[in-house]
Amino acid sequence: MRATGSLPTTSDAAWAGVRDRLRARGLRWTPQRRTLIEVLSRSDGHVTGAELVERCRESDPGTIPSTVYRTLDVLEQLGLLSHSHGADGREEFHVLPAAIHGHLHCIDCGTTWEIEADEAAGLVESLERRRGFAVDVTHLSIAGRCSDCTATLDAAAATDAGGTGDGDAWAS
Amino acid sequence: MRATGSLPTTSDAAWAGVRDRLRARGLRWTPQRRTLIEVLSRSDGHVTGAELVERCRESDPGTIPSTVYRTLDVLEQLGLLSHSHGADGREEFHVLPAAIHGHLHCIDCGTTWEIEADEAAGLVESLERRRGFAVDVTHLSIAGRCSDCTATLDAAAATDAGGTGDGDAWAS
DNA sequence: GGTCATATCGCAACGGGTTGCATTTGGGGC
DNA sequence: GCCCCAAATGCAACCCGTTGCGATATGACC
């Protein structure tokens, strides 16, 4: 595990100032926070809370979940990450959102895709105009079935004509 | 609590055939399911899982959570309800969805609104066309700030010019 | 009415996440 | 270098929901 100096999946630069940004707000720089930041700086942008706890434990076996979650809240307030909920409702953290974006979630294969703000722009504007509702795009998580899984499913249906049958009410 | 014959918030008719629909599929009609159905038939359309467990306990103190959740799954397969996740990721059940619809969720006041399929149609079509992704509109839950809360917030900001300041990255 | 397969139940343990509170500790001020 | 207070930690209990499994009971068939 030691990863002597490489594997920087997200830009290290962005994390460099965290300590000072915390201090500037009267918040503190602690070993536990340092551990989490290090884990985050190595992550590829999409992680669940439980995964983060797990990875923190790799560096510091004494890691306590509540500490991690509380720190994640703080970092979210600093704008260093955002979270949404997967199709199953579990927390999913998005590290260093370079651009404001939402997520697409395939209920069959579980894959996640990002959707850029402009893809949702129509919806956002329409809700804003018609209801004055300001959508939090970063929290937006859309469930459904991806093209691959739809194809697989169609093929299966064609083969054993009859198939599973149920629960596809929404796949118009 | 006996509600001798009234308080039917959702159409009773829709629930009448449940027993037979279950049987037709080789599923069973049990006292526990009867209890849950009765609770659902009195509900106003939007409930959390925990609320349902709680209300079932009112009629039958011996109610076990896992039984309730499992029955909810079954009913969802029958199309009698659908679920999504609130802004906090908790399960939210939508009873007897008369029309396919998604939900809007104010992160400040917690109110929920329904959005009809056509309001999301633009998004749905665009995702279908551009990615072949079939959106599950019934599971769609959009977080953001409603017009009232936005107004309140703006007023507050105008007053003590400075305000809370943070975390509003998305309220473009 | 009795038999039997199996759907469902009850229960207990678990997983992810949150909360309240006593204790510790960062770090600014002296 | 030391003091002090608020921020943060650790811990324990809790909440919501899920899962595995042995025990029970529905309801189809006779």
mmCIF file of C-alpha atoms (C1' of nucleotides) in Angstrom:
data_model
loop_
_atom_site.group_PDB
_atom_site.id
_atom_site.type_symbol
_atom_site.label_atom_id
_atom_site.label_comp_id
_atom_site.label_asym_id
_atom_site.label_seq_id
_atom_site.Cartn_x
_atom_site.Cartn_y
_atom_site.Cartn_z
ATOM 1 C CA MET A 1 0.000 0.000 0.000
ATOM 2 C CA ARG A 2 2.430 2.901 0.630
ATOM 3 C CA ALA A 3 2.152 4.386 -2.925
ATOM 4 C CA THR A 4 5.398 6.287 -2.604
ATOM 5 C CA GLY A 5 4.529 9.477 -4.332
ATOM 6 C CA SER A 6 2.365 8.585 -7.321
ATOM 7 C CA LEU A 7 -1.184 7.523 -8.220
ATOM 8 C CA PRO A 8 -2.675 11.019 -8.174
ATOM 9 C CA THR A 9 -6.005 10.447 -9.834
ATOM 10 C CA THR A 10 -7.435 13.827 -9.051
ATOM 11 C CA SER A 11 -5.281 16.904 -9.252
ATOM 12 C CA ASP A 12 -3.110 17.066 -6.160
ATOM 13 C CA ALA A 13 -2.987 20.806 -6.467
ATOM 14 C CA ALA A 14 -6.622 21.123 -5.538
ATOM 15 C CA TRP A 15 -6.020 19.440 -2.214
ATOM 16 C CA ALA A 16 -2.904 21.369 -1.320
ATOM 17 C CA GLY A 17 -4.725 24.349 0.075
ATOM 18 C CA VAL A 18 -7.286 22.462 2.080
ATOM 19 C CA ARG A 19 -5.444 22.799 5.343
ATOM 20 C CA ASP A 20 -5.340 26.558 5.009
ATOM 21 C CA ARG A 21 -8.897 26.819 3.806
ATOM 22 C CA LEU A 22 -9.975 24.959 6.905
ATOM 23 C CA ARG A 23 -7.905 27.129 9.204
ATOM 24 C CA ALA A 24 -9.163 30.279 7.577
ATOM 25 C CA ARG A 25 -12.620 29.285 8.726
ATOM 26 C CA GLY A 26 -11.604 28.420 12.227
ATOM 27 C CA LEU A 27 -11.751 24.716 11.407
ATOM 28 C CA ARG A 28 -9.002 22.295 12.234
ATOM 29 C CA TRP A 29 -6.439 20.178 10.543
ATOM 30 C CA THR A 30 -6.334 16.801 12.240
ATOM 31 C CA PRO A 31 -4.651 13.475 11.511
ATOM 32 C CA GLN A 32 -8.027 11.927 10.697
ATOM 33 C CA ARG A 33 -8.783 14.654 8.182
ATOM 34 C CA ARG A 34 -5.362 14.306 6.677
ATOM 35 C CA THR A 35 -6.003 10.602 6.165
ATOM 36 C CA LEU A 36 -9.320 11.202 4.465
ATOM 37 C CA ILE A 37 -7.943 13.911 2.203
ATOM 38 C CA GLU A 38 -5.169 11.590 1.143
ATOM 39 C CA VAL A 39 -7.673 8.870 0.324
ATOM 40 C CA LEU A 40 -9.830 11.310 -1.606
ATOM 41 C CA SER A 41 -6.877 12.645 -3.576
ATOM 42 C CA ARG A 42 -6.287 9.105 -4.793
ATOM 43 C CA SER A 43 -9.865 8.415 -5.689
ATOM 44 C CA ASP A 44 -11.213 8.587 -9.197
ATOM 45 C CA GLY A 45 -14.200 10.768 -8.565
ATOM 46 C CA HIS A 46 -17.022 8.418 -7.592
ATOM 47 C CA VAL A 47 -17.018 6.642 -4.262
ATOM 48 C CA THR A 48 -19.534 5.537 -1.703
ATOM 49 C CA GLY A 49 -19.226 6.552 1.923
ATOM 50 C CA ALA A 50 -18.565 2.998 3.003
ATOM 51 C CA GLU A 51 -15.742 2.678 0.492
ATOM 52 C CA LEU A 52 -14.093 5.780 1.850
ATOM 53 C CA VAL A 53 -14.333 4.493 5.399
ATOM 54 C CA GLU A 54 -12.812 1.237 4.232
ATOM 55 C CA ARG A 55 -9.934 2.924 2.449
ATOM 56 C CA CYS A 56 -9.228 5.166 5.389
ATOM 57 C CA ARG A 57 -8.974 2.094 7.548
ATOM 58 C CA GLU A 58 -6.241 0.814 5.284
ATOM 59 C CA SER A 59 -4.023 3.733 6.254
ATOM 60 C CA ASP A 60 -5.415 4.128 9.737
ATOM 61 C CA PRO A 61 -7.119 1.028 11.147
ATOM 62 C CA GLY A 62 -8.491 3.130 13.952
ATOM 63 C CA THR A 63 -10.748 5.097 11.616
ATOM 64 C CA ILE A 64 -14.220 5.709 12.986
ATOM 65 C CA PRO A 65 -17.145 6.025 10.538
ATOM 66 C CA SER A 66 -18.786 8.981 12.190
ATOM 67 C CA THR A 67 -15.587 10.979 11.940
ATOM 68 C CA VAL A 68 -15.308 10.243 8.247
ATOM 69 C CA TYR A 69 -18.898 11.196 7.521
ATOM 70 C CA ARG A 70 -18.613 14.376 9.515
ATOM 71 C CA THR A 71 -15.462 15.349 7.679
ATOM 72 C CA LEU A 72 -17.139 14.627 4.371
ATOM 73 C CA ASP A 73 -19.855 17.083 5.351
ATOM 74 C CA VAL A 74 -17.280 19.725 6.036
ATOM 75 C CA LEU A 75 -15.512 19.136 2.749
ATOM 76 C CA GLU A 76 -18.795 19.349 0.934
ATOM 77 C CA GLN A 77 -19.403 22.732 2.483
ATOM 78 C CA LEU A 78 -16.010 23.800 1.215
ATOM 79 C CA GLY A 79 -17.130 22.737 -2.257
ATOM 80 C CA LEU A 80 -14.480 20.034 -2.584
ATOM 81 C CA LEU A 81 -17.034 17.380 -3.155
ATOM 82 C CA SER A 82 -20.705 16.807 -3.596
ATOM 83 C CA HIS A 83 -22.863 13.832 -2.885
ATOM 84 C CA SER A 84 -25.949 12.229 -4.292
ATOM 85 C CA HIS A 85 -27.712 8.948 -3.767
ATOM 86 C CA GLY A 86 -27.410 5.919 -5.989
ATOM 87 C CA ALA A 87 -30.422 3.993 -7.242
ATOM 88 C CA ASP A 88 -30.476 2.123 -3.949
ATOM 89 C CA GLY A 89 -30.358 5.313 -1.935
ATOM 90 C CA ARG A 90 -26.800 4.893 -0.746
ATOM 91 C CA GLU A 91 -24.546 7.863 -0.540
ATOM 92 C CA GLU A 92 -22.228 8.500 -3.377
ATOM 93 C CA PHE A 93 -19.541 11.110 -3.257
ATOM 94 C CA HIS A 94 -18.251 12.983 -6.233
ATOM 95 C CA VAL A 95 -14.811 14.335 -5.740
ATOM 96 C CA LEU A 96 -13.701 17.680 -7.053
ATOM 97 C CA PRO A 97 -16.592 18.294 -9.404
ATOM 98 C CA ALA A 98 -14.735 20.060 -12.201
ATOM 99 C CA ALA A 99 -18.053 20.905 -13.772
ATOM 100 C CA ILE A 100 -21.495 20.847 -12.280
ATOM 101 C CA HIS A 101 -22.952 17.535 -13.279
ATOM 102 C CA GLY A 102 -25.540 14.962 -12.367
ATOM 103 C CA HIS A 103 -25.535 11.205 -12.689
ATOM 104 C CA LEU A 104 -27.146 8.423 -14.608
ATOM 105 C CA HIS A 105 -27.469 5.029 -13.004
ATOM 106 C CA CYS A 106 -28.219 1.746 -14.707
ATOM 107 C CA ILE A 107 -30.401 -0.405 -12.477
ATOM 108 C CA ASP A 108 -29.242 -3.569 -14.234
ATOM 109 C CA CYS A 109 -25.479 -3.330 -14.533
ATOM 110 C CA GLY A 110 -24.972 -0.643 -11.924
ATOM 111 C CA THR A 111 -22.787 1.526 -14.103
ATOM 112 C CA THR A 112 -22.772 5.254 -13.496
ATOM 113 C CA TRP A 113 -22.367 7.996 -16.055
ATOM 114 C CA GLU A 114 -22.067 11.707 -15.638
ATOM 115 C CA ILE A 115 -24.482 13.972 -17.392
ATOM 116 C CA GLU A 116 -23.375 17.469 -17.993
ATOM 117 C CA ALA A 117 -25.365 20.446 -16.933
ATOM 118 C CA ASP A 118 -26.460 21.212 -20.482
ATOM 119 C CA GLU A 119 -28.085 17.815 -20.874
ATOM 120 C CA ALA A 120 -30.337 18.658 -17.983
ATOM 121 C CA ALA A 121 -30.626 22.307 -18.868
ATOM 122 C CA GLY A 122 -34.041 21.906 -20.453
ATOM 123 C CA LEU A 123 -35.475 20.313 -17.339
ATOM 124 C CA VAL A 124 -33.769 22.761 -15.017
ATOM 125 C CA GLU A 125 -34.987 25.784 -16.918
ATOM 126 C CA SER A 126 -38.484 24.484 -17.267
ATOM 127 C CA LEU A 127 -38.785 23.793 -13.538
ATOM 128 C CA GLU A 128 -37.281 27.150 -12.758
ATOM 129 C CA ARG A 129 -39.690 28.957 -15.046
ATOM 130 C CA ARG A 130 -42.842 27.016 -14.313
ATOM 131 C CA ARG A 131 -42.406 26.514 -10.588
ATOM 132 C CA GLY A 132 -39.540 28.714 -9.468
ATOM 133 C CA PHE A 133 -37.833 25.545 -8.369
ATOM 134 C CA ALA A 134 -34.027 25.744 -8.349
ATOM 135 C CA VAL A 135 -32.704 22.285 -9.129
ATOM 136 C CA ASP A 136 -29.575 21.050 -7.408
ATOM 137 C CA VAL A 137 -27.991 19.423 -10.415
ATOM 138 C CA THR A 138 -25.078 18.004 -8.424
ATOM 139 C CA HIS A 139 -27.531 15.980 -6.383
ATOM 140 C CA LEU A 140 -29.406 14.753 -9.416
ATOM 141 C CA SER A 141 -29.299 11.001 -9.833
ATOM 142 C CA ILE A 142 -31.372 9.429 -12.556
ATOM 143 C CA ALA A 143 -32.174 5.740 -12.527
ATOM 144 C CA GLY A 144 -33.016 3.718 -15.586
ATOM 145 C CA ARG A 145 -31.627 1.195 -18.015
ATOM 146 C CA CYS A 146 -28.610 1.777 -20.213
ATOM 147 C CA SER A 147 -28.539 0.942 -23.904
ATOM 148 C CA ASP A 148 -26.438 -2.196 -23.432
ATOM 149 C CA CYS A 149 -28.737 -3.685 -20.844
ATOM 150 C CA THR A 150 -31.789 -2.752 -22.864
ATOM 151 C CA ALA A 151 -30.290 -4.537 -25.857
ATOM 152 C CA THR A 152 -29.426 -7.621 -23.810
ATOM 153 C CA LEU A 153 -32.904 -7.664 -22.416
ATOM 154 C CA ASP A 154 -34.531 -7.291 -25.802
ATOM 155 C CA ALA A 155 -32.405 -10.099 -27.193
ATOM 156 C CA ALA A 156 -33.378 -12.365 -24.302
ATOM 157 C CA ALA A 157 -37.030 -11.499 -24.771
ATOM 158 C CA ALA A 158 -36.786 -12.324 -28.465
ATOM 159 C CA THR A 159 -35.182 -15.697 -27.712
ATOM 160 C CA ASP A 160 -37.407 -17.202 -25.044
ATOM 161 C CA ALA A 161 -40.437 -15.162 -26.117
ATOM 162 C CA GLY A 162 -42.284 -14.713 -22.858
ATOM 163 C CA GLY A 163 -39.400 -14.134 -20.498
ATOM 164 C CA THR A 164 -39.531 -12.611 -17.079
ATOM 165 C CA GLY A 165 -42.310 -10.334 -18.104
ATOM 166 C CA ASP A 166 -42.819 -8.059 -15.128
ATOM 167 C CA GLY A 167 -41.638 -4.819 -13.751
ATOM 168 C CA ASP A 168 -40.891 -3.059 -16.987
ATOM 169 C CA ALA A 169 -43.752 -0.631 -16.777
ATOM 170 C CA TRP A 170 -41.546 2.394 -17.276
ATOM 171 C CA ALA A 171 -39.422 1.212 -20.172
ATOM 172 C CA SER A 172 -41.845 2.889 -22.538
ATOM 173 C CA MET B 1 -58.288 4.110 15.549
ATOM 174 C CA ARG B 2 -60.943 1.796 14.150
ATOM 175 C CA ALA B 3 -62.011 4.086 11.319
ATOM 176 C CA THR B 4 -65.278 2.219 10.873
ATOM 177 C CA GLY B 5 -65.691 2.433 7.160
ATOM 178 C CA SER B 6 -64.452 5.850 6.060
ATOM 179 C CA LEU B 7 -61.246 7.795 5.474
ATOM 180 C CA PRO B 8 -60.504 6.299 2.092
ATOM 181 C CA THR B 9 -57.839 8.613 0.776
ATOM 182 C CA THR B 10 -56.939 6.497 -2.191
ATOM 183 C CA SER B 11 -59.583 4.720 -4.197
ATOM 184 C CA ASP B 12 -60.686 1.630 -2.309
ATOM 185 C CA ALA B 13 -61.675 0.005 -5.542
ATOM 186 C CA ALA B 14 -58.096 -0.290 -6.631
ATOM 187 C CA TRP B 15 -57.262 -2.371 -3.589
ATOM 188 C CA ALA B 16 -60.234 -4.657 -3.829
ATOM 189 C CA GLY B 17 -58.723 -7.000 -6.342
ATOM 190 C CA VAL B 18 -55.341 -7.308 -4.713
ATOM 191 C CA ARG B 19 -56.113 -10.573 -3.034
ATOM 192 C CA ASP B 20 -57.042 -12.186 -6.295
ATOM 193 C CA ARG B 21 -54.189 -10.650 -8.187
ATOM 194 C CA LEU B 22 -51.833 -12.160 -5.654
ATOM 195 C CA ARG B 23 -53.470 -15.550 -5.838
ATOM 196 C CA ALA B 24 -53.443 -15.498 -9.609
ATOM 197 C CA ARG B 25 -49.681 -15.351 -9.405
ATOM 198 C CA GLY B 26 -49.342 -18.096 -6.860
ATOM 199 C CA LEU B 27 -48.715 -15.544 -4.135
ATOM 200 C CA ARG B 28 -50.541 -15.578 -0.832
ATOM 201 C CA TRP B 29 -53.011 -13.513 1.071
ATOM 202 C CA THR B 30 -51.887 -13.283 4.669
ATOM 203 C CA PRO B 31 -53.014 -11.302 7.700
ATOM 204 C CA GLN B 32 -49.829 -9.241 7.566
ATOM 205 C CA ARG B 33 -50.451 -8.304 3.958
ATOM 206 C CA ARG B 34 -54.031 -7.455 4.732
ATOM 207 C CA THR B 35 -52.855 -5.072 7.411
ATOM 208 C CA LEU B 36 -50.426 -3.345 5.112
ATOM 209 C CA ILE B 37 -52.962 -3.028 2.314
ATOM 210 C CA GLU B 38 -55.393 -1.456 4.718
ATOM 211 C CA VAL B 39 -52.782 1.048 5.834
ATOM 212 C CA LEU B 40 -51.888 1.849 2.251
ATOM 213 C CA SER B 41 -55.510 2.328 1.272
ATOM 214 C CA ARG B 42 -55.728 5.022 3.925
ATOM 215 C CA SER B 43 -52.512 6.760 2.963
ATOM 216 C CA ASP B 44 -52.379 9.888 0.876
ATOM 217 C CA GLY B 45 -49.901 8.786 -1.688
ATOM 218 C CA HIS B 46 -46.499 9.651 -0.239
ATOM 219 C CA VAL B 47 -45.088 7.734 2.685
ATOM 220 C CA THR B 48 -41.737 6.544 3.893
ATOM 221 C CA GLY B 49 -41.091 2.922 4.694
ATOM 222 C CA ALA B 50 -40.653 3.657 8.381
ATOM 223 C CA GLU B 51 -44.006 5.458 8.479
ATOM 224 C CA LEU B 52 -45.731 2.463 6.990
ATOM 225 C CA VAL B 53 -44.145 0.125 9.527
ATOM 226 C CA GLU B 54 -45.252 2.486 12.253
ATOM 227 C CA ARG B 55 -48.835 2.666 11.007
ATOM 228 C CA CYS B 56 -49.019 -1.082 10.609
ATOM 229 C CA ARG B 57 -47.973 -1.411 14.211
ATOM 230 C CA GLU B 58 -50.954 0.664 15.205
ATOM 231 C CA SER B 59 -53.296 -2.007 13.878
ATOM 232 C CA ASP B 60 -51.009 -4.911 14.611
ATOM 233 C CA PRO B 61 -48.380 -4.258 17.259
ATOM 234 C CA GLY B 62 -46.653 -7.466 16.265
ATOM 235 C CA THR B 63 -45.684 -6.063 12.867
ATOM 236 C CA ILE B 64 -42.160 -6.933 11.788
ATOM 237 C CA PRO B 65 -40.258 -4.493 9.520
ATOM 238 C CA SER B 66 -38.803 -7.077 7.197
ATOM 239 C CA THR B 67 -42.250 -8.435 6.450
ATOM 240 C CA VAL B 68 -43.503 -4.981 5.571
ATOM 241 C CA TYR B 69 -40.592 -4.202 3.287
ATOM 242 C CA ARG B 70 -40.878 -7.543 1.565
ATOM 243 C CA THR B 71 -44.561 -7.032 0.992
ATOM 244 C CA LEU B 72 -43.898 -3.570 -0.372
ATOM 245 C CA ASP B 73 -41.558 -5.139 -2.912
ATOM 246 C CA VAL B 74 -44.274 -7.515 -3.979
ATOM 247 C CA LEU B 75 -46.831 -4.751 -4.332
ATOM 248 C CA GLU B 76 -44.394 -2.730 -6.352
ATOM 249 C CA GLN B 77 -44.033 -5.644 -8.745
ATOM 250 C CA LEU B 78 -47.779 -5.679 -9.084
ATOM 251 C CA GLY B 79 -47.613 -2.027 -10.027
ATOM 252 C CA LEU B 80 -49.628 -0.876 -7.034
ATOM 253 C CA LEU B 81 -46.922 1.404 -5.865
ATOM 254 C CA SER B 82 -43.518 2.706 -6.783
ATOM 255 C CA HIS B 83 -40.700 3.980 -4.688
ATOM 256 C CA SER B 84 -37.962 6.528 -4.959
ATOM 257 C CA HIS B 85 -35.509 8.055 -2.562
ATOM 258 C CA GLY B 86 -35.918 11.400 -0.865
ATOM 259 C CA ALA B 87 -33.167 14.007 -0.754
ATOM 260 C CA ASP B 88 -31.732 12.192 2.250
ATOM 261 C CA GLY B 89 -31.769 8.862 0.462
ATOM 262 C CA ARG B 90 -34.624 7.416 2.489
ATOM 263 C CA GLU B 91 -37.208 5.314 0.804
ATOM 264 C CA GLU B 92 -40.376 6.976 -0.226
ATOM 265 C CA PHE B 93 -43.356 5.070 -1.469
ATOM 266 C CA HIS B 94 -45.853 6.424 -3.922
ATOM 267 C CA VAL B 95 -49.162 4.710 -3.698
ATOM 268 C CA LEU B 96 -51.302 3.953 -6.693
ATOM 269 C CA PRO B 97 -49.469 6.093 -9.185
ATOM 270 C CA ALA B 98 -52.420 7.200 -11.302
ATOM 271 C CA ALA B 99 -50.017 8.647 -13.798
ATOM 272 C CA ILE B 100 -46.327 8.038 -14.204
ATOM 273 C CA HIS B 101 -44.658 10.831 -12.353
ATOM 274 C CA GLY B 102 -41.467 11.854 -10.635
ATOM 275 C CA HIS B 103 -40.863 14.032 -7.612
ATOM 276 C CA LEU B 104 -39.464 17.356 -6.622
ATOM 277 C CA HIS B 105 -37.996 17.793 -3.193
ATOM 278 C CA CYS B 106 -37.220 21.036 -1.409
ATOM 279 C CA ILE B 107 -34.072 20.639 0.654
ATOM 280 C CA ASP B 108 -35.103 23.495 2.926
ATOM 281 C CA CYS B 109 -38.742 22.931 3.824
ATOM 282 C CA GLY B 110 -38.883 19.273 2.887
ATOM 283 C CA THR B 111 -42.026 19.595 0.814
ATOM 284 C CA THR B 112 -42.556 17.184 -2.051
ATOM 285 C CA TRP B 113 -44.269 17.892 -5.337
ATOM 286 C CA GLU B 114 -45.103 15.609 -8.183
ATOM 287 C CA ILE B 115 -43.880 16.384 -11.640
ATOM 288 C CA GLU B 116 -45.755 14.907 -14.478
ATOM 289 C CA ALA B 117 -44.139 12.870 -17.162
ATOM 290 C CA ASP B 118 -44.404 15.675 -19.696
ATOM 291 C CA GLU B 119 -42.384 18.029 -17.539
ATOM 292 C CA ALA B 120 -39.528 15.588 -17.695
ATOM 293 C CA ALA B 121 -40.223 14.542 -21.250
ATOM 294 C CA GLY B 122 -37.498 16.724 -22.698
ATOM 295 C CA LEU B 123 -34.869 15.181 -20.468
ATOM 296 C CA VAL B 124 -36.153 11.668 -20.974
ATOM 297 C CA GLU B 125 -36.215 11.957 -24.743
ATOM 298 C CA SER B 126 -32.835 13.571 -24.932
ATOM 299 C CA LEU B 127 -31.239 10.827 -22.821
ATOM 300 C CA GLU B 128 -33.004 8.180 -24.844
ATOM 301 C CA ARG B 129 -31.825 9.658 -28.107
ATOM 302 C CA ARG B 130 -28.308 10.633 -27.149
ATOM 303 C CA ARG B 131 -27.424 7.646 -24.988
ATOM 304 C CA GLY B 132 -30.118 5.053 -25.450
ATOM 305 C CA PHE B 133 -30.759 5.415 -21.740
ATOM 306 C CA ALA B 134 -34.326 4.584 -20.678
ATOM 307 C CA VAL B 135 -35.171 6.758 -17.680
ATOM 308 C CA ASP B 136 -37.291 5.334 -14.878
ATOM 309 C CA VAL B 137 -39.435 8.405 -14.303
ATOM 310 C CA THR B 138 -41.229 6.918 -11.312
ATOM 311 C CA HIS B 139 -37.907 6.673 -9.496
ATOM 312 C CA LEU B 140 -36.907 10.215 -10.403
ATOM 313 C CA SER B 141 -36.412 12.435 -7.398
ATOM 314 C CA ILE B 142 -35.080 15.905 -7.936
ATOM 315 C CA ALA B 143 -33.634 17.899 -5.082
ATOM 316 C CA GLY B 144 -33.446 21.654 -4.988
ATOM 317 C CA ARG B 145 -35.024 24.720 -3.486
ATOM 318 C CA CYS B 146 -38.630 25.695 -3.952
ATOM 319 C CA SER B 147 -39.728 29.214 -4.818
ATOM 320 C CA ASP B 148 -40.923 30.018 -1.299
ATOM 321 C CA CYS B 149 -37.679 29.011 0.320
ATOM 322 C CA THR B 150 -35.681 30.817 -2.329
ATOM 323 C CA ALA B 151 -37.682 33.961 -1.636
ATOM 324 C CA THR B 152 -37.214 33.623 2.115
ATOM 325 C CA LEU B 153 -33.526 33.107 1.620
ATOM 326 C CA ASP B 154 -33.181 36.084 -0.675
ATOM 327 C CA ALA B 155 -35.042 38.271 1.775
ATOM 328 C CA ALA B 156 -32.774 37.172 4.600
ATOM 329 C CA ALA B 157 -29.708 37.806 2.463
ATOM 330 C CA ALA B 158 -30.942 41.274 1.617
ATOM 331 C CA THR B 159 -31.498 42.049 5.297
ATOM 332 C CA ASP B 160 -28.277 40.991 6.960
ATOM 333 C CA ALA B 161 -26.244 41.378 3.752
ATOM 334 C CA GLY B 162 -23.624 38.701 4.108
ATOM 335 C CA GLY B 163 -25.699 35.820 5.347
ATOM 336 C CA THR B 164 -24.685 32.211 5.532
ATOM 337 C CA GLY B 165 -22.884 32.528 2.279
ATOM 338 C CA ASP B 166 -21.889 28.954 1.522
ATOM 339 C CA GLY B 167 -23.171 25.874 -0.155
ATOM 340 C CA ASP B 168 -25.229 27.620 -2.787
ATOM 341 C CA ALA B 169 -23.000 26.736 -5.648
ATOM 342 C CA TRP B 170 -25.859 25.236 -7.600
ATOM 343 C CA ALA B 171 -28.499 27.894 -7.160
ATOM 344 C CA SER B 172 -27.304 29.468 -10.382
ATOM 345 C "C1'" DG C 1 -61.561 -32.626 5.797
ATOM 346 C "C1'" DG C 2 -56.709 -33.946 5.176
ATOM 347 C "C1'" DT C 3 -52.116 -33.654 2.728
ATOM 348 C "C1'" DC C 4 -48.345 -31.355 0.900
ATOM 349 C "C1'" DA C 5 -45.320 -28.007 -1.514
ATOM 350 C "C1'" DT C 6 -43.777 -23.722 -0.973
ATOM 351 C "C1'" DA C 7 -44.705 -18.812 -0.122
ATOM 352 C "C1'" DT C 8 -44.375 -16.136 3.799
ATOM 353 C "C1'" DC C 9 -43.259 -15.091 8.452
ATOM 354 C "C1'" DG C 10 -40.456 -14.136 12.570
ATOM 355 C "C1'" DC C 11 -36.248 -13.414 14.198
ATOM 356 C "C1'" DA C 12 -31.604 -12.266 14.628
ATOM 357 C "C1'" DA C 13 -27.675 -10.382 12.675
ATOM 358 C "C1'" DC C 14 -25.914 -7.271 9.670
ATOM 359 C "C1'" DG C 15 -24.696 -2.822 6.769
ATOM 360 C "C1'" DG C 16 -24.764 1.999 5.938
ATOM 361 C "C1'" DG C 17 -25.319 6.170 8.004
ATOM 362 C "C1'" DT C 18 -26.550 9.559 12.006
ATOM 363 C "C1'" DT C 19 -26.664 11.565 16.587
ATOM 364 C "C1'" DG C 20 -25.616 12.910 21.526
ATOM 365 C "C1'" DC C 21 -22.281 13.410 24.749
ATOM 366 C "C1'" DA C 22 -17.988 13.142 27.388
ATOM 367 C "C1'" DT C 23 -13.113 13.554 26.319
ATOM 368 C "C1'" DT C 24 -9.309 15.032 23.711
ATOM 369 C "C1'" DT C 25 -6.671 18.162 21.062
ATOM 370 C "C1'" DG C 26 -5.563 21.834 17.560
ATOM 371 C "C1'" DG C 27 -3.766 26.096 17.409
ATOM 372 C "C1'" DG C 28 -4.433 31.142 18.390
ATOM 373 C "C1'" DG C 29 -2.998 34.293 22.115
ATOM 374 C "C1'" DC C 30 0.147 35.337 25.639
ATOM 375 C "C1'" DG D 1 6.597 27.180 26.128
ATOM 376 C "C1'" DC D 2 1.976 27.315 28.309
ATOM 377 C "C1'" DC D 3 -3.104 28.288 28.598
ATOM 378 C "C1'" DC D 4 -7.432 27.920 27.160
ATOM 379 C "C1'" DC D 5 -11.624 27.299 24.398
ATOM 380 C "C1'" DA D 6 -13.939 25.677 20.800
ATOM 381 C "C1'" DA D 7 -13.624 22.147 17.228
ATOM 382 C "C1'" DA D 8 -13.177 17.475 16.506
ATOM 383 C "C1'" DT D 9 -12.780 12.765 18.039
ATOM 384 C "C1'" DG D 10 -14.308 8.312 19.933
ATOM 385 C "C1'" DC D 11 -17.776 5.766 21.494
ATOM 386 C "C1'" DA D 12 -22.219 3.899 22.084
ATOM 387 C "C1'" DA D 13 -26.714 3.854 20.886
ATOM 388 C "C1'" DC D 14 -29.828 4.429 17.505
ATOM 389 C "C1'" DC D 15 -32.547 4.516 12.849
ATOM 390 C "C1'" DC D 16 -33.742 2.654 8.337
ATOM 391 C "C1'" DG D 17 -33.527 -1.067 5.536
ATOM 392 C "C1'" DT D 18 -31.775 -5.888 4.020
ATOM 393 C "C1'" DT D 19 -30.595 -10.729 4.252
ATOM 394 C "C1'" DG D 20 -30.369 -15.690 5.643
ATOM 395 C "C1'" DC D 21 -32.597 -19.265 7.665
ATOM 396 C "C1'" DG D 22 -35.558 -22.332 10.308
ATOM 397 C "C1'" DA D 23 -40.477 -22.446 11.507
ATOM 398 C "C1'" DT D 24 -45.221 -21.654 10.081
ATOM 399 C "C1'" DA D 25 -49.305 -21.548 7.527
ATOM 400 C "C1'" DT D 26 -51.701 -20.653 2.873
ATOM 401 C "C1'" DG D 27 -54.377 -22.701 -0.392
ATOM 402 C "C1'" DA D 28 -54.294 -26.048 -4.388
ATOM 403 C "C1'" DC D 29 -55.286 -30.706 -4.990
ATOM 404 C "C1'" DC D 30 -57.389 -34.832 -3.621
#
